[in-house]
Amino acid sequence: QRRKQNRADKDETEVLGVRLTHPDRILFPEQGLTKLDLARYYEDIQDWILPHLARRPLSLVRCPQGRTDECFFQKHPRSAIPDSVPRVKIPEKQGSADYLYVESAADLVGLVQAGALEIHPWGSHIDDIDHPDILVFDLDPSPGVNWKEVLRVAGTLRDRLESLGMQSFVRTTGGKGLHLVVPLVPEADWEQAKAFARAVAQLHANDDPERLTTQSSKTRREGLLFIDYLRNGRGNTAVASYSVRARQGAPVAVPVRWDELNAGLRADRYSVSNLRRRLAALREDPWEGFLDAARPINTKLLKAVGL
Ligand code: ATP
Ligand code: MN
Ligand code: MN
């Protein structure tokens, strides 16, 4: 009994002032990556992840016993999340609901403490919840669609957005596809933003119906690349830049420059083990100029896509 007690006492540590239980618990068996390793990862890369993540409502993929055990997608805070992680009440269709957000590296450690292996923010901030400041075009290749095709579509979609006066930034997802992220001046509401994203995606798919689709149903998208515009509704999320993914190899979603996109840069190229090397070698933020590139979705733009 006594011995057990002692062992339990030792089975925790502190990172950035946040209590971390079971620091040696292995979350990614293939890499032997522990809970403490993941907390240190977020501590190390905090200046990269926080600017795009802070003060946005979050959903989490939690795998308390590690990525090969049970994982679940969670939208609302529960008792396992340390009290130190901030919460915000957001109005919903009926009443309101609590959401988590982060403001500091310590808050990220709080999420790790709860076994969060993925962080998925909204496209708006808690300070202006009903006006998105980003759009996400999520390129989802179905099995059989090769990487070159994903690259090609990323490029043509980028061109289409540019012809509409909108700059897009690209990130690997850590999974199979890519995300194009478009910074917005937060003026339009969610309905307008989603309608705009849908219209752009549909125009794009209509130009190449043999290879592209905007239909989410698995049978309809067989053999095609699905342009998933559904990340752009109120309450919808996409994985955060620099979040780890609960997948084999501890891959990370990583912003890259457009000229880095090539056949050698797979969606799961970067991971918790090699990302810090990449960041240390960068001369500037791959998404330099992101905030300055923001444009509003206004009547003129909606008209330009037939709305
Ligand atoms: P990939 O490149 O492999 O497609 P991805 O992050 O884009 O990686 P998707 O499956 O295309 O993965 O996107 C799913 C998105 O939907 C997630 O990023 C997440 O924010 C959101 N989502 C909503 N509900 C769930 C859920 N129950 N489980 C997982 N993700 C969900
Ligand atoms: Mn995707
Ligand atoms: Mn998707």
Tab-separated table of C-alpha atoms in Angstrom, residues 17-287:
chain	number	residue	atom	x	y	z
A	17	GLY	CA	3.524	25.490	-13.827
A	18	VAL	CA	0.920	22.989	-15.040
A	19	ARG	CA	0.639	19.620	-13.350
A	20	LEU	CA	1.346	16.763	-15.709
A	21	THR	CA	0.319	13.314	-14.495
A	22	HIS	CA	1.904	10.189	-15.975
A	23	PRO	CA	4.624	12.160	-17.787
A	24	ASP	CA	6.200	8.892	-18.966
A	25	ARG	CA	3.005	7.541	-20.491
A	26	ILE	CA	3.737	6.627	-24.077
A	27	LEU	CA	1.277	8.360	-26.402
A	28	PHE	CA	2.842	7.347	-29.720
A	29	PRO	CA	4.167	3.799	-29.336
A	30	GLU	CA	6.024	3.729	-32.681
A	31	GLN	CA	8.210	6.664	-31.606
A	32	GLY	CA	8.112	6.021	-27.873
A	33	LEU	CA	6.845	9.595	-27.616
A	34	THR	CA	5.615	10.380	-24.102
A	35	LYS	CA	3.205	12.854	-22.577
A	36	LEU	CA	6.172	14.844	-21.269
A	37	ASP	CA	7.744	14.858	-24.763
A	38	LEU	CA	4.525	16.288	-26.190
A	39	ALA	CA	4.297	18.967	-23.477
A	40	ARG	CA	7.918	19.941	-24.233
A	41	TYR	CA	7.127	20.036	-27.947
A	42	TYR	CA	4.396	22.639	-27.406
A	43	GLU	CA	6.595	24.544	-24.988
A	44	ASP	CA	9.348	24.705	-27.612
A	45	ILE	CA	7.157	25.741	-30.544
A	46	GLN	CA	4.768	28.031	-28.643
A	47	ASP	CA	5.757	31.154	-30.595
A	48	TRP	CA	4.805	29.408	-33.825
A	49	ILE	CA	1.515	27.856	-32.794
A	50	LEU	CA	-0.001	30.534	-30.556
A	51	PRO	CA	-0.393	33.465	-32.985
A	52	HIS	CA	-2.800	31.500	-35.212
A	53	LEU	CA	-4.495	29.564	-32.406
A	54	ALA	CA	-4.910	31.852	-29.398
A	55	ARG	CA	-8.433	32.935	-28.419
A	56	ARG	CA	-10.219	30.674	-30.899
A	57	PRO	CA	-12.791	28.169	-29.583
A	58	LEU	CA	-11.407	24.644	-29.790
A	59	SER	CA	-12.383	21.078	-30.365
A	60	LEU	CA	-9.964	18.347	-29.374
A	61	VAL	CA	-9.108	14.818	-30.356
A	62	ARG	CA	-8.336	13.200	-27.026
A	63	CYS	CA	-6.606	9.865	-26.612
A	64	PRO	CA	-5.969	9.692	-22.848
A	65	GLN	CA	-4.193	6.315	-23.084
A	66	GLY	CA	-2.294	7.083	-26.273
A	67	ARG	CA	-3.075	7.160	-29.959
A	68	THR	CA	-3.466	3.403	-30.376
A	69	ASP	CA	-6.065	3.246	-27.606
A	70	GLU	CA	-9.492	4.905	-27.560
A	71	CYS	CA	-9.651	8.398	-29.141
A	72	PHE	CA	-12.642	10.729	-29.272
A	73	PHE	CA	-13.513	14.111	-30.756
A	74	GLN	CA	-14.594	16.517	-28.033
A	75	LYS	CA	-16.181	19.943	-28.410
A	76	HIS	CA	-16.925	20.902	-24.821
A	77	PRO	CA	-14.811	21.018	-21.669
A	78	ARG	CA	-15.061	18.102	-19.284
A	79	SER	CA	-13.570	17.483	-15.893
A	80	ALA	CA	-10.378	15.921	-17.283
A	81	ILE	CA	-9.344	19.309	-18.677
A	82	PRO	CA	-7.423	21.295	-16.052
A	83	ASP	CA	-9.310	24.314	-14.664
A	84	SER	CA	-6.407	26.504	-15.726
A	85	VAL	CA	-7.384	26.154	-19.399
A	86	PRO	CA	-9.741	29.053	-20.152
A	87	ARG	CA	-13.391	28.536	-21.095
A	88	VAL	CA	-15.831	30.759	-22.938
A	89	LYS	CA	-19.620	30.640	-23.230
A	90	ILE	CA	-20.803	30.776	-26.819
A	91	PRO	CA	-24.423	31.340	-27.834
A	92	GLU	CA	-25.919	28.450	-29.780
A	93	LYS	CA	-29.262	27.852	-31.474
A	94	GLN	CA	-30.712	27.000	-28.080
A	95	GLY	CA	-29.031	28.509	-25.051
A	96	SER	CA	-25.264	28.485	-24.989
A	97	ALA	CA	-22.367	26.092	-24.576
A	98	ASP	CA	-18.904	26.190	-23.042
A	99	TYR	CA	-15.822	25.922	-25.207
A	100	LEU	CA	-12.136	25.784	-24.442
A	101	TYR	CA	-9.586	28.161	-25.824
A	102	VAL	CA	-5.890	28.758	-25.207
A	103	GLU	CA	-3.920	31.892	-24.597
A	104	SER	CA	-0.536	30.637	-23.473
A	105	ALA	CA	1.906	27.763	-23.689
A	106	ALA	CA	0.778	26.718	-20.211
A	107	ASP	CA	-2.739	26.283	-21.609
A	108	LEU	CA	-1.333	23.997	-24.309
A	109	VAL	CA	0.313	21.917	-21.586
A	110	GLY	CA	-3.110	21.793	-19.918
A	111	LEU	CA	-4.510	20.222	-23.083
A	112	VAL	CA	-1.676	17.689	-23.177
A	113	GLN	CA	-2.446	16.844	-19.558
A	114	ALA	CA	-5.955	15.868	-20.728
A	115	GLY	CA	-4.509	13.614	-23.426
A	116	ALA	CA	-5.365	15.961	-26.298
A	117	LEU	CA	-3.482	14.687	-29.341
A	118	GLU	CA	-5.090	17.090	-31.835
A	119	ILE	CA	-6.186	20.717	-31.534
A	120	HIS	CA	-8.903	21.983	-33.909
A	121	PRO	CA	-9.820	25.681	-33.757
A	122	TRP	CA	-12.789	27.548	-35.181
A	123	GLY	CA	-12.263	30.059	-37.966
A	124	SER	CA	-13.139	32.953	-35.660
A	125	HIS	CA	-11.997	34.454	-32.357
A	126	ILE	CA	-13.935	34.503	-29.102
A	127	ASP	CA	-13.883	38.302	-29.262
A	128	ASP	CA	-15.843	38.343	-32.542
A	129	ILE	CA	-17.327	34.902	-32.701
A	130	ASP	CA	-19.742	35.467	-35.575
A	131	HIS	CA	-17.242	36.847	-38.084
A	132	PRO	CA	-14.693	34.356	-39.427
A	133	ASP	CA	-11.213	35.677	-40.124
A	134	ILE	CA	-10.066	32.663	-42.132
A	135	LEU	CA	-11.463	30.314	-44.741
A	136	VAL	CA	-10.132	26.772	-45.055
A	137	PHE	CA	-10.272	24.789	-48.286
A	138	ASP	CA	-9.522	21.235	-47.278
A	139	LEU	CA	-8.283	19.118	-50.195
A	140	ASP	CA	-9.191	15.495	-49.527
A	141	PRO	CA	-7.893	12.968	-52.041
A	142	SER	CA	-9.799	9.692	-51.957
A	143	PRO	CA	-7.771	6.492	-52.144
A	144	GLY	CA	-6.172	6.187	-55.567
A	145	VAL	CA	-5.801	9.931	-56.150
A	146	ASN	CA	-2.076	10.550	-56.280
A	147	TRP	CA	-0.082	13.285	-54.609
A	148	LYS	CA	0.755	15.048	-57.854
A	149	GLU	CA	-2.955	15.549	-58.397
A	150	VAL	CA	-3.318	17.086	-54.921
A	151	LEU	CA	-0.473	19.474	-55.746
A	152	ARG	CA	-2.026	20.383	-59.080
A	153	VAL	CA	-5.405	21.180	-57.547
A	154	ALA	CA	-3.802	23.190	-54.750
A	155	GLY	CA	-2.115	25.306	-57.417
A	156	THR	CA	-5.203	25.826	-59.571
A	157	LEU	CA	-7.360	26.655	-56.547
A	158	ARG	CA	-4.727	29.117	-55.418
A	159	ASP	CA	-4.909	30.754	-58.876
A	160	ARG	CA	-8.687	30.928	-58.754
A	161	LEU	CA	-8.614	32.616	-55.357
A	162	GLU	CA	-5.968	35.007	-56.570
A	163	SER	CA	-8.124	35.961	-59.552
A	164	LEU	CA	-10.783	36.875	-56.962
A	165	GLY	CA	-8.239	39.077	-55.196
A	166	MET	CA	-7.670	36.639	-52.333
A	167	GLN	CA	-4.330	35.332	-51.193
A	168	SER	CA	-4.118	31.755	-49.927
A	169	PHE	CA	-1.546	30.026	-47.719
A	170	VAL	CA	-0.891	26.309	-47.730
A	171	ARG	CA	-0.233	23.742	-45.025
A	172	THR	CA	0.373	20.043	-44.871
A	173	THR	CA	-2.207	18.344	-42.670
A	174	GLY	CA	-0.090	15.562	-41.255
A	175	GLY	CA	-2.570	13.242	-42.973
A	176	LYS	CA	-3.326	12.777	-46.646
A	177	GLY	CA	-4.129	16.173	-48.093
A	178	LEU	CA	-3.488	19.873	-47.928
A	179	HIS	CA	-5.300	22.892	-46.543
A	180	LEU	CA	-5.468	26.239	-48.299
A	181	VAL	CA	-6.081	28.943	-45.714
A	182	VAL	CA	-7.374	32.358	-46.781
A	183	PRO	CA	-7.085	35.276	-44.336
A	184	LEU	CA	-10.234	37.406	-44.082
A	185	VAL	CA	-11.051	40.802	-42.717
A	186	PRO	CA	-13.795	39.621	-40.335
A	187	GLU	CA	-16.813	41.392	-41.816
A	188	ALA	CA	-19.006	38.714	-43.375
A	189	ASP	CA	-20.932	36.324	-41.147
A	190	TRP	CA	-20.638	32.528	-41.168
A	191	GLU	CA	-23.460	32.047	-43.610
A	192	GLN	CA	-21.901	34.358	-46.172
A	193	ALA	CA	-18.437	32.901	-45.632
A	194	LYS	CA	-19.645	29.353	-46.105
A	195	ALA	CA	-21.709	30.289	-49.160
A	196	PHE	CA	-18.647	31.948	-50.649
A	197	ALA	CA	-16.416	28.941	-49.912
A	198	ARG	CA	-19.021	26.593	-51.371
A	199	ALA	CA	-19.376	28.697	-54.518
A	200	VAL	CA	-15.599	28.827	-55.069
A	201	ALA	CA	-15.312	25.062	-54.527
A	202	GLN	CA	-18.215	24.362	-56.894
A	203	LEU	CA	-16.867	26.604	-59.637
A	204	HIS	CA	-13.580	24.802	-59.293
A	205	ALA	CA	-15.092	21.313	-59.357
A	206	ASN	CA	-17.354	22.182	-62.302
A	207	ASP	CA	-14.269	22.998	-64.369
A	208	ASP	CA	-12.917	19.488	-63.863
A	209	PRO	CA	-15.781	17.132	-62.913
A	210	GLU	CA	-13.786	14.054	-63.943
A	211	ARG	CA	-11.379	14.616	-61.104
A	212	LEU	CA	-12.969	16.955	-58.543
A	213	THR	CA	-16.084	16.956	-56.401
A	214	THR	CA	-17.689	19.028	-53.669
A	215	GLN	CA	-19.899	16.145	-52.555
A	216	SER	CA	-18.909	14.787	-49.191
A	217	SER	CA	-20.621	11.394	-49.497
A	218	LYS	CA	-17.987	8.655	-49.687
A	219	THR	CA	-19.599	6.920	-52.697
A	220	ARG	CA	-19.954	10.167	-54.652
A	221	ARG	CA	-16.313	11.056	-54.163
A	222	GLU	CA	-14.816	7.682	-55.059
A	223	GLY	CA	-11.692	8.152	-57.178
A	224	LEU	CA	-12.020	11.952	-56.942
A	225	LEU	CA	-10.448	14.735	-54.988
A	226	PHE	CA	-13.020	16.189	-52.621
A	227	ILE	CA	-12.784	19.946	-52.127
A	228	ASP	CA	-14.087	20.065	-48.573
A	229	TYR	CA	-15.494	23.558	-48.028
A	230	LEU	CA	-17.494	22.379	-44.992
A	231	ARG	CA	-14.780	23.514	-42.584
A	232	ASN	CA	-16.279	27.003	-42.973
A	233	GLY	CA	-19.516	26.864	-41.013
A	234	ARG	CA	-20.114	28.222	-37.525
A	235	GLY	CA	-18.793	25.629	-35.077
A	236	ASN	CA	-16.819	23.735	-37.718
A	237	THR	CA	-13.107	23.292	-37.288
A	238	ALA	CA	-9.915	22.324	-39.043
A	239	VAL	CA	-6.718	21.153	-37.430
A	240	ALA	CA	-4.466	23.922	-36.096
A	241	SER	CA	-1.187	24.738	-37.777
A	242	TYR	CA	1.541	23.040	-35.693
A	243	SER	CA	-0.884	20.673	-33.946
A	244	VAL	CA	0.258	17.082	-33.759
A	245	ARG	CA	-2.099	14.477	-35.286
A	246	ALA	CA	-3.244	11.289	-33.567
A	247	ARG	CA	-1.811	9.219	-36.397
A	248	GLN	CA	1.096	6.889	-37.016
A	249	GLY	CA	4.421	8.709	-36.721
A	250	ALA	CA	3.204	11.717	-34.666
A	251	PRO	CA	2.857	13.891	-37.789
A	252	VAL	CA	2.233	17.632	-37.488
A	253	ALA	CA	0.122	20.022	-39.611
A	254	VAL	CA	2.686	22.470	-40.987
A	255	PRO	CA	2.470	25.800	-42.838
A	256	VAL	CA	4.801	25.806	-45.847
A	257	ARG	CA	5.702	28.290	-48.571
A	258	TRP	CA	4.095	27.705	-51.946
A	259	ASP	CA	7.503	27.094	-53.496
A	260	GLU	CA	8.156	24.273	-51.038
A	261	LEU	CA	5.180	22.328	-52.369
A	262	ASN	CA	6.496	19.552	-54.557
A	263	ALA	CA	6.420	15.817	-55.006
A	264	GLY	CA	8.942	15.338	-52.188
A	265	LEU	CA	6.867	17.177	-49.606
A	266	ARG	CA	4.224	14.695	-48.502
A	267	ALA	CA	1.350	15.701	-46.217
A	268	ASP	CA	2.971	13.778	-43.370
A	269	ARG	CA	6.516	15.009	-44.025
A	270	TYR	CA	6.878	16.707	-40.649
A	271	SER	CA	6.458	15.235	-37.200
A	272	VAL	CA	7.054	15.998	-33.554
A	273	SER	CA	10.551	14.538	-34.021
A	274	ASN	CA	11.697	16.631	-37.002
A	275	LEU	CA	9.626	19.829	-36.964
A	276	ARG	CA	11.872	21.737	-34.570
A	277	ARG	CA	14.803	21.202	-36.940
A	278	ARG	CA	12.749	22.730	-39.747
A	279	LEU	CA	11.744	25.743	-37.663
A	280	ALA	CA	15.304	26.370	-36.500
A	281	ALA	CA	16.486	26.453	-40.115
A	282	LEU	CA	13.760	28.830	-41.389
A	283	ARG	CA	14.778	32.366	-42.221
A	284	GLU	CA	11.241	33.662	-42.084
A	285	ASP	CA	7.720	32.539	-41.333
A	286	PRO	CA	6.485	30.485	-44.333
A	287	TRP	CA	3.199	32.374	-43.903
